[in-house]
Short mmCIF file of C-alpha atoms in Angstrom, two decimals:
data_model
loop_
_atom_site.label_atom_id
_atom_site.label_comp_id
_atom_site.label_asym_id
_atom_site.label_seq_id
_atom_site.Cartn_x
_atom_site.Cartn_y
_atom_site.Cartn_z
CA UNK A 246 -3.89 -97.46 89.78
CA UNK A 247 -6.81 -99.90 90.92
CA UNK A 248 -10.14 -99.54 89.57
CA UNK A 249 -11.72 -98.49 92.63
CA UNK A 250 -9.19 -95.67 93.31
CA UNK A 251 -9.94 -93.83 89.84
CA UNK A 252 -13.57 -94.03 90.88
CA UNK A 253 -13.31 -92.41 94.41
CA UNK A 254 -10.97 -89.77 92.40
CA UNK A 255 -13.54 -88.86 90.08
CA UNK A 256 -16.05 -88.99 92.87
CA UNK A 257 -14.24 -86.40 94.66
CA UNK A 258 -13.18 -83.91 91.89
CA UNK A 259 -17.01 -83.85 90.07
CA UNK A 260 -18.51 -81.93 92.55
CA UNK A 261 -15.54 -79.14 92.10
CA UNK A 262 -16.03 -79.34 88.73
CA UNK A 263 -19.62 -78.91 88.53
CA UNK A 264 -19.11 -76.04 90.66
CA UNK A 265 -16.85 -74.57 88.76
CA UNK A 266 -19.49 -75.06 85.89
CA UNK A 267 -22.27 -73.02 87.98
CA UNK A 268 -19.63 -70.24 88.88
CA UNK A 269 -19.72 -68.92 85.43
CA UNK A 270 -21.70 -65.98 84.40
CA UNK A 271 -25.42 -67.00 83.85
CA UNK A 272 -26.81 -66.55 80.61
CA UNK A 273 -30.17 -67.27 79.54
CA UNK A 274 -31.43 -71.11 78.68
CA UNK A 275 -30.68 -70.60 74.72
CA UNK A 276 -27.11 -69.18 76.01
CA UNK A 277 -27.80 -65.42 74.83
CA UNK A 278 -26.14 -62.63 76.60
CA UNK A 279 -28.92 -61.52 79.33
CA UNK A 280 -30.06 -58.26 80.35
CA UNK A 281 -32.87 -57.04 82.73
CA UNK A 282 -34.18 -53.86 82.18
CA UNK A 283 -36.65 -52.42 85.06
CA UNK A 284 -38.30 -49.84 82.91
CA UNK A 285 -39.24 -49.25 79.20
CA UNK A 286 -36.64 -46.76 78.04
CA UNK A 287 -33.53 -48.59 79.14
CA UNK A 288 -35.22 -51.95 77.66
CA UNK A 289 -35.82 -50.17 74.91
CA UNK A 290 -32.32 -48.86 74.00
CA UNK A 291 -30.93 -51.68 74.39
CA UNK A 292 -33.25 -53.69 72.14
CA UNK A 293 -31.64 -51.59 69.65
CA UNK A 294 -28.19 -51.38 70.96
CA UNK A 295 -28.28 -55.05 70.88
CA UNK A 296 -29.94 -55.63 67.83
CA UNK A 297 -32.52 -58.27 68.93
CA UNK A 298 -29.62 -60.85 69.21
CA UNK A 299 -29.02 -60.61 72.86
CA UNK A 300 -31.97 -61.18 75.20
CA UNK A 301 -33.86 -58.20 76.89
CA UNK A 302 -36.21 -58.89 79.51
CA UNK A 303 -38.11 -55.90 80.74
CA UNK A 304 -39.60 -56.29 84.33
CA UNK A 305 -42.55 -54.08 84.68
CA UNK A 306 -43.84 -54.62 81.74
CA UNK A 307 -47.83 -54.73 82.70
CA UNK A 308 -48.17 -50.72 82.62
CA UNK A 309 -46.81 -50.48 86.23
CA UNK A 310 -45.96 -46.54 87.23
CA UNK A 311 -41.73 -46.67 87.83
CA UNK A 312 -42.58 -44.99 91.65
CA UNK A 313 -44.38 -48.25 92.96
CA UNK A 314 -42.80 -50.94 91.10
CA UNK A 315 -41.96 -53.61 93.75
CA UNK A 316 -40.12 -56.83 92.25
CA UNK A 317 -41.98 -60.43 93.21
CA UNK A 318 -40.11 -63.74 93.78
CA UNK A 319 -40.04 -64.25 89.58
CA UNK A 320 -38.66 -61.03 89.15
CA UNK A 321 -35.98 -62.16 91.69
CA UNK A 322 -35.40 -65.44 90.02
CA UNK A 323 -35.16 -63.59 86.35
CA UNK A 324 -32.38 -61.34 88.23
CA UNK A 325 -30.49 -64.69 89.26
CA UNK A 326 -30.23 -65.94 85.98
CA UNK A 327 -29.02 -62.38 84.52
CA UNK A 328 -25.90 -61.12 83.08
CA UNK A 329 -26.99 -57.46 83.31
CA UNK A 330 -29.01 -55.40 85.39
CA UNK A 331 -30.06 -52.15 83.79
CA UNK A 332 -32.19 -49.08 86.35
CA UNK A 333 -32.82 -45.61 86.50
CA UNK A 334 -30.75 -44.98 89.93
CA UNK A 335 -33.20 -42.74 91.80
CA UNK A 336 -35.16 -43.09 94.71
CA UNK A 337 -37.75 -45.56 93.12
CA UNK A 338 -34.87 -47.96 92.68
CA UNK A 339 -34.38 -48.41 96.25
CA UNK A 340 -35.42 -52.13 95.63
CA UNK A 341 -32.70 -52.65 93.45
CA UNK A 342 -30.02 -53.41 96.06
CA UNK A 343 -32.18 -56.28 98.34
CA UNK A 344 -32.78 -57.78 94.99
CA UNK A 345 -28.79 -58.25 93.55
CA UNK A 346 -28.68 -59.57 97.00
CA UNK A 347 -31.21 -61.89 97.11
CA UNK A 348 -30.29 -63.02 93.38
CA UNK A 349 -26.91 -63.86 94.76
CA UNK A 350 -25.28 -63.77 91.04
CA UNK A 351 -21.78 -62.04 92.31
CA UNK A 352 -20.93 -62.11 88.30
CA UNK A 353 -23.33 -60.06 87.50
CA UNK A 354 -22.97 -56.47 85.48
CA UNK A 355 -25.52 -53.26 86.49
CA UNK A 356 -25.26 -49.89 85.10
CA UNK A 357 -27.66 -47.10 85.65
CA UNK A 358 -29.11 -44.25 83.79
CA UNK A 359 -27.99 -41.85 86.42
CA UNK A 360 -24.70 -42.51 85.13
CA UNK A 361 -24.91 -40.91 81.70
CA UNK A 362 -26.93 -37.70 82.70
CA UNK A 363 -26.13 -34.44 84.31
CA UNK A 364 -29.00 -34.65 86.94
CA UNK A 365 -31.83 -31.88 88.08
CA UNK A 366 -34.22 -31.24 90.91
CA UNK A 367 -37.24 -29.60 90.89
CA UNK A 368 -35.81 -26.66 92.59
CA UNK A 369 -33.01 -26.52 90.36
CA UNK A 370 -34.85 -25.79 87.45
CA UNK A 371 -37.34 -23.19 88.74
CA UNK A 372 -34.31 -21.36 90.37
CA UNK A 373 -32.19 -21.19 87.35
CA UNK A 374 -34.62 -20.69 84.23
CA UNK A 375 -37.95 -19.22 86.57
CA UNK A 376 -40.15 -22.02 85.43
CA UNK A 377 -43.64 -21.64 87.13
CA UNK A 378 -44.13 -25.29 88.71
CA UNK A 379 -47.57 -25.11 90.39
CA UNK A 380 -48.13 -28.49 92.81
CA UNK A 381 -50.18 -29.13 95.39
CA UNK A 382 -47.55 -30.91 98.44
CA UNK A 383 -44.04 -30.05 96.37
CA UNK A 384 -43.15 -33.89 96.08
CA UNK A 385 -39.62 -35.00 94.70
CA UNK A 386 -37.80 -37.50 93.66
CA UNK A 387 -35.39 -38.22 96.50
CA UNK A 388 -33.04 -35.75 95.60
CA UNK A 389 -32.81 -35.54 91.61
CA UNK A 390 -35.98 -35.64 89.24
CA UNK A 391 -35.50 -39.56 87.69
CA UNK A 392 -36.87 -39.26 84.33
CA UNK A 393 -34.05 -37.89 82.54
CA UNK A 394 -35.10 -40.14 79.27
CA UNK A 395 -37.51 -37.90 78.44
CA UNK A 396 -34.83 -35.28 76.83
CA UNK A 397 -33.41 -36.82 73.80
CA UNK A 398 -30.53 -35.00 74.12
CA UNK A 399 -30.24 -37.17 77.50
CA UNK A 400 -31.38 -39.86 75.61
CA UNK A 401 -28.08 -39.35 73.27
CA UNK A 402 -25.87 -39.60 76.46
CA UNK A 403 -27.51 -42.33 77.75
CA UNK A 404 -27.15 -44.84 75.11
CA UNK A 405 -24.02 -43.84 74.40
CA UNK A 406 -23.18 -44.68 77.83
CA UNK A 407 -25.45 -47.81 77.75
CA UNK A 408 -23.52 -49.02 75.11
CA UNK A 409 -19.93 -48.99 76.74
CA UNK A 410 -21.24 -50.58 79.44
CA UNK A 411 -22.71 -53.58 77.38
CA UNK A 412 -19.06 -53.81 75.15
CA UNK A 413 -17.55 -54.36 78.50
CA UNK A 414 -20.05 -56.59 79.94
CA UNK A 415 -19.95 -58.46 76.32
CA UNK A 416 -16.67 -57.55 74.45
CA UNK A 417 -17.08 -60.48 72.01
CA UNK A 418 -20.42 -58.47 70.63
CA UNK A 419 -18.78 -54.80 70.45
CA UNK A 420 -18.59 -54.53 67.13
CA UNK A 421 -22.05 -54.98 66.75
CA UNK A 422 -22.81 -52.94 69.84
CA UNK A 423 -21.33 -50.00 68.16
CA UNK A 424 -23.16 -50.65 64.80
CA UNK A 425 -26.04 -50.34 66.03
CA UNK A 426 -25.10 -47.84 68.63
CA UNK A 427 -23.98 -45.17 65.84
CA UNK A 428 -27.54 -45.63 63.53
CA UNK A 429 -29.58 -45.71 66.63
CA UNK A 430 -27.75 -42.21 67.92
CA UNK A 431 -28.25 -40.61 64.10
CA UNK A 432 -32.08 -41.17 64.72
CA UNK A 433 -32.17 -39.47 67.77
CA UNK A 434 -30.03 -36.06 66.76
CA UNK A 435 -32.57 -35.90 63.88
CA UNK A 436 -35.31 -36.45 67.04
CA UNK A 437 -33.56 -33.96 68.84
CA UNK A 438 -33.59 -31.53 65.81
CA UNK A 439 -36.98 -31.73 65.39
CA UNK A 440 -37.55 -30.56 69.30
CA UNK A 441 -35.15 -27.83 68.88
CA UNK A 442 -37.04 -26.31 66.05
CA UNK A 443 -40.46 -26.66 67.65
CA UNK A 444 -39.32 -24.96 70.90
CA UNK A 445 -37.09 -22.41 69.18
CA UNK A 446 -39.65 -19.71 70.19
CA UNK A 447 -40.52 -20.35 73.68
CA UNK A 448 -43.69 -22.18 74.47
CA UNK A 449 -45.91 -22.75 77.05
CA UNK A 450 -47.62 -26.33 78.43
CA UNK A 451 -50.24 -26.43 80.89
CA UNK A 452 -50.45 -30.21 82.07
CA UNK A 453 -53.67 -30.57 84.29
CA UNK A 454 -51.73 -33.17 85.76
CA UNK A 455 -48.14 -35.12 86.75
CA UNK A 456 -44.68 -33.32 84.88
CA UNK A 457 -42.19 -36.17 84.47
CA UNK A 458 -40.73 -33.59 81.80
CA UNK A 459 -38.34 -31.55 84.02
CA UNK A 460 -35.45 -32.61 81.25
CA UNK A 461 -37.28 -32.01 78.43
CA UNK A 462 -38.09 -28.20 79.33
CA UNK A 463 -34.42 -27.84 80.53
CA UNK A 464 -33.32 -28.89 77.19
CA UNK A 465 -35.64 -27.11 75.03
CA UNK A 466 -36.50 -24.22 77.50
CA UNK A 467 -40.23 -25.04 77.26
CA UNK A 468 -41.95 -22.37 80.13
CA UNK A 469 -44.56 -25.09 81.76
CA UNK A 470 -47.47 -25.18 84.67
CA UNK A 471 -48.13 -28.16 86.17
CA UNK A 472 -50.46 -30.03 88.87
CA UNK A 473 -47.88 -32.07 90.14
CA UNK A 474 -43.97 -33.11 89.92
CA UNK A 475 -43.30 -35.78 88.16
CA UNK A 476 -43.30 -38.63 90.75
CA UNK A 477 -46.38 -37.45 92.41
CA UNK A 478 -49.06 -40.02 93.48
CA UNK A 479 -51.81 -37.10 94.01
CA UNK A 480 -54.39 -37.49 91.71
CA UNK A 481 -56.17 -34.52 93.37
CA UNK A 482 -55.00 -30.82 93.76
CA UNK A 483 -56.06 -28.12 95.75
CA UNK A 484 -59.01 -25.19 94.62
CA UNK A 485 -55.88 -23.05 94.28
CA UNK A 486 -53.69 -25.25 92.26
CA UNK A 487 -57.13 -25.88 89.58
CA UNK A 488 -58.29 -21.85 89.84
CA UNK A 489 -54.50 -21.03 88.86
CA UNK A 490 -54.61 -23.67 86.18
CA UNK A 491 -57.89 -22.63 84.72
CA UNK A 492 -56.80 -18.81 84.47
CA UNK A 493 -53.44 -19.59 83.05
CA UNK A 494 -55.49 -21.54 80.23
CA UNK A 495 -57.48 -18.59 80.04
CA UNK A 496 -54.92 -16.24 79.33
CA UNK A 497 -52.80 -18.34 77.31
CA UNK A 498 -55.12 -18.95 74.80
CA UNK A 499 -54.17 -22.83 74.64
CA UNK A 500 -56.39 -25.16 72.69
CA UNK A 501 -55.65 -28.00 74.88
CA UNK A 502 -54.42 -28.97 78.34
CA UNK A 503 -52.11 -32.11 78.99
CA UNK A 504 -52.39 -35.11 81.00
CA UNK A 505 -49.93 -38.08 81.13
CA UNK A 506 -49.90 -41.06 79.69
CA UNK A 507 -53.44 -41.42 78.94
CA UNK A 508 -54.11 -40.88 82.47
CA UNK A 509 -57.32 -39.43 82.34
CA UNK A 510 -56.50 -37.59 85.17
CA UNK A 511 -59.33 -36.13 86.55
CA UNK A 512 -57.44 -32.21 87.18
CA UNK A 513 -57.43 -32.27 83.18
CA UNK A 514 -61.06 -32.96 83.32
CA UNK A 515 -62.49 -30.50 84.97
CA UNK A 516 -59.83 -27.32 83.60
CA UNK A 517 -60.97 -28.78 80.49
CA UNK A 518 -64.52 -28.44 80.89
CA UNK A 519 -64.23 -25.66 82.62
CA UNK A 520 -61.90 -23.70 79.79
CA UNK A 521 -63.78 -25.72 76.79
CA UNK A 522 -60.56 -26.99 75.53
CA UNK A 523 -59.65 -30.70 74.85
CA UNK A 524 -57.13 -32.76 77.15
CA UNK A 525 -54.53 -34.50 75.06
CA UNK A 526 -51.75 -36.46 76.73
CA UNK A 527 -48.12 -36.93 76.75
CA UNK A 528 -45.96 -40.02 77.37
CA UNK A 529 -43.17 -40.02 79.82
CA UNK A 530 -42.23 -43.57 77.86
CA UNK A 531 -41.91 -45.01 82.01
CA UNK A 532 -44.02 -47.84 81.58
CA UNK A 533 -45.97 -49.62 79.10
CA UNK A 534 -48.62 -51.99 78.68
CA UNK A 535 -47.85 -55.30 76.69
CA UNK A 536 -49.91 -54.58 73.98
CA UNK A 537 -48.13 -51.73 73.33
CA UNK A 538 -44.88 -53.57 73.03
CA UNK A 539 -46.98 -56.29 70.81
CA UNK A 540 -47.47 -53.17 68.67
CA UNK A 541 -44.11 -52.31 68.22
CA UNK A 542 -44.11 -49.19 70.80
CA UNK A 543 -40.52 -47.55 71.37
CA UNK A 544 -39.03 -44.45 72.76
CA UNK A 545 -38.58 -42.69 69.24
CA UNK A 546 -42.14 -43.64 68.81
CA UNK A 547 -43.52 -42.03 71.94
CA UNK A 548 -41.15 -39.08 71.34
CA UNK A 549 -42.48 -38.34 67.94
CA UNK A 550 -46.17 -38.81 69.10
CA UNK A 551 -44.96 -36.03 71.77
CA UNK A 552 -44.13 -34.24 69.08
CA UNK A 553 -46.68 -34.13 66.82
CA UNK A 554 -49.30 -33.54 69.97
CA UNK A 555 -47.02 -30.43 71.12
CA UNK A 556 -47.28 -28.95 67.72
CA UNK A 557 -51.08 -29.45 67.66
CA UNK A 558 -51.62 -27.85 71.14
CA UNK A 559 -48.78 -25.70 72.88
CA UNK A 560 -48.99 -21.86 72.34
CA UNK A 561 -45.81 -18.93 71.76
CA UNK A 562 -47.37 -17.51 74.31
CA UNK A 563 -45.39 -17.02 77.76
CA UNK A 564 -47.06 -16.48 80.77
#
């Protein structure tokens, strides 16, 4: 075969090859296993599910609230290069599906936490356990309440589930997978202990402000008031909704009202002042700020400060 003929050959066939090349999964530019996370908790599992060997890119990961996250053109690009794509699966993930398509990475895995959890609305829950919910405009969710993290038993479920999903996205790193898996669930059953023997009398939580905690009093049957559900973007509620806040502090007795995540919501404020009681917060663990990851933040860790705070401030009495 002449010279010239082996060249056009390899001429033609380098472009099919190089395509071929591209057509493989994409991992990440030091060839880990990739996975985007859009929220804290599911970037946080599986930093431990992984065991800091795979990489886990978080994408609002600036504080952002979950409810008006909107990905940009680098979030889009981190997406592309991804061999997992990790969300909640509620309403505020609506962006999810115009981004796998603008990505277009057809090899790539998702799985979402909506998956692993038996799911509640707001109506749900007051219907069935007669949970006073007190908000001003009776936001939801879409249809289920999203934060179902904020349960550890959920949390249980949905690393267990997490973690199937990554052995069958990465079957070479199972065994590794499961490891870490089976400490990481052991940690959260003692977790989980910890919040069944705080709320094995019943309690009661006024939070001045947002409830992303609609699992968490399922699971623990914690009797709550609130300001507003969990995905509300009121920051102000009505004379009625404060009055009926102030007299349930009142008559509860409570040292403390609660706002979220540091809010300094502004309804904790004034039932504070107005009650003489002290606002302490509670973290949904939906977003956080990067110096709290520089500091080592994690779910456990903003379940046990939960904890700890709920001890402090939450009264046996039920009203």
């Amino acid at each position: 075969m002449k010279k010239t003929s082996l060249i056009l050959i390899f001429s033609l066939l380098l472009p099919i090859a190089l395509f071929c090349s591209c057509a493989k999964k994409p991992t990440s530019d030091d060839g880990k296993f990739t996975v985007v996370c859009s929220i804290f908790p599911q970037y946080d599992f599986c930093r431990v599910i992984t065991g800091g060997e795979d990489e886990i890119i978080l994408l609002s990961a600036n504080g952002s609230d979950m409810h008006s996250y909107e990905p940009t053109s680098k979030d889009i690009l981190t997406v592309a290069k991804a061999d997992m794509l990790i969300y909640t699966g509620g309403a505020s993930d609506a962006w999810v599906e115009g981004v796998l398509r603008s990505a277009d990475n057809p090899n790539i895995k998702t799985a979402a936490l909506f998956d692993f959890a038996e799911l509640l609305s707001t109506g749900e829950l007051s219907a069935e356990h007669e949970h006073d919910h007190d908000h001003a405009n009776g936001e939801v969710c879409g249809e289920y309440d999203e934060h179902v993290w904020t349960s550890p038993k959920n949390a249980i479920k949905i690393v267990q589930g997490l973690c199937e999903e990554l052995c069958r996205a990465n079957p070479s790193a199972q065994d590794r997978y499961r490891k870490n898996t089976d400490e990481y669930i052991k940690k959260l059953q003692d977790l989980d202990a910890e919040y069944e023997e705080l709320f094995s009398t019943e309690r009661t939580l006024i939070v001045a402000d947002r409830f992303p905690f609609l699992y968490l009093a399922h699971d623990y049957n914690i009797h709550y008031h609130a300001a507003f559900s969990g995905c509300s973007s009121e920051t102000g509620a009505s004379f009625e909704v404060i009055v009926s806040l102030i007299d349930k502090v009142k008559k509860s007795g409570v040292s403390a009202v609660f706002d979220t995540d540091a809010s300094g919501s502004d309804v904790a404020r004034r039932v504070a002042q107005e009650c003489g009681v002290e606002i302490k917060s509670l973290y949904s663990c939906q977003s956080v700020t990067r110096t709290q990851l520089n500091n080592g933040a994690s779910y456990i860790y903003f379940m046990e400060k939960n904890l700890e705070t709920l001890r402090e401030a939450c009264t046996d009495v039920n009203i």
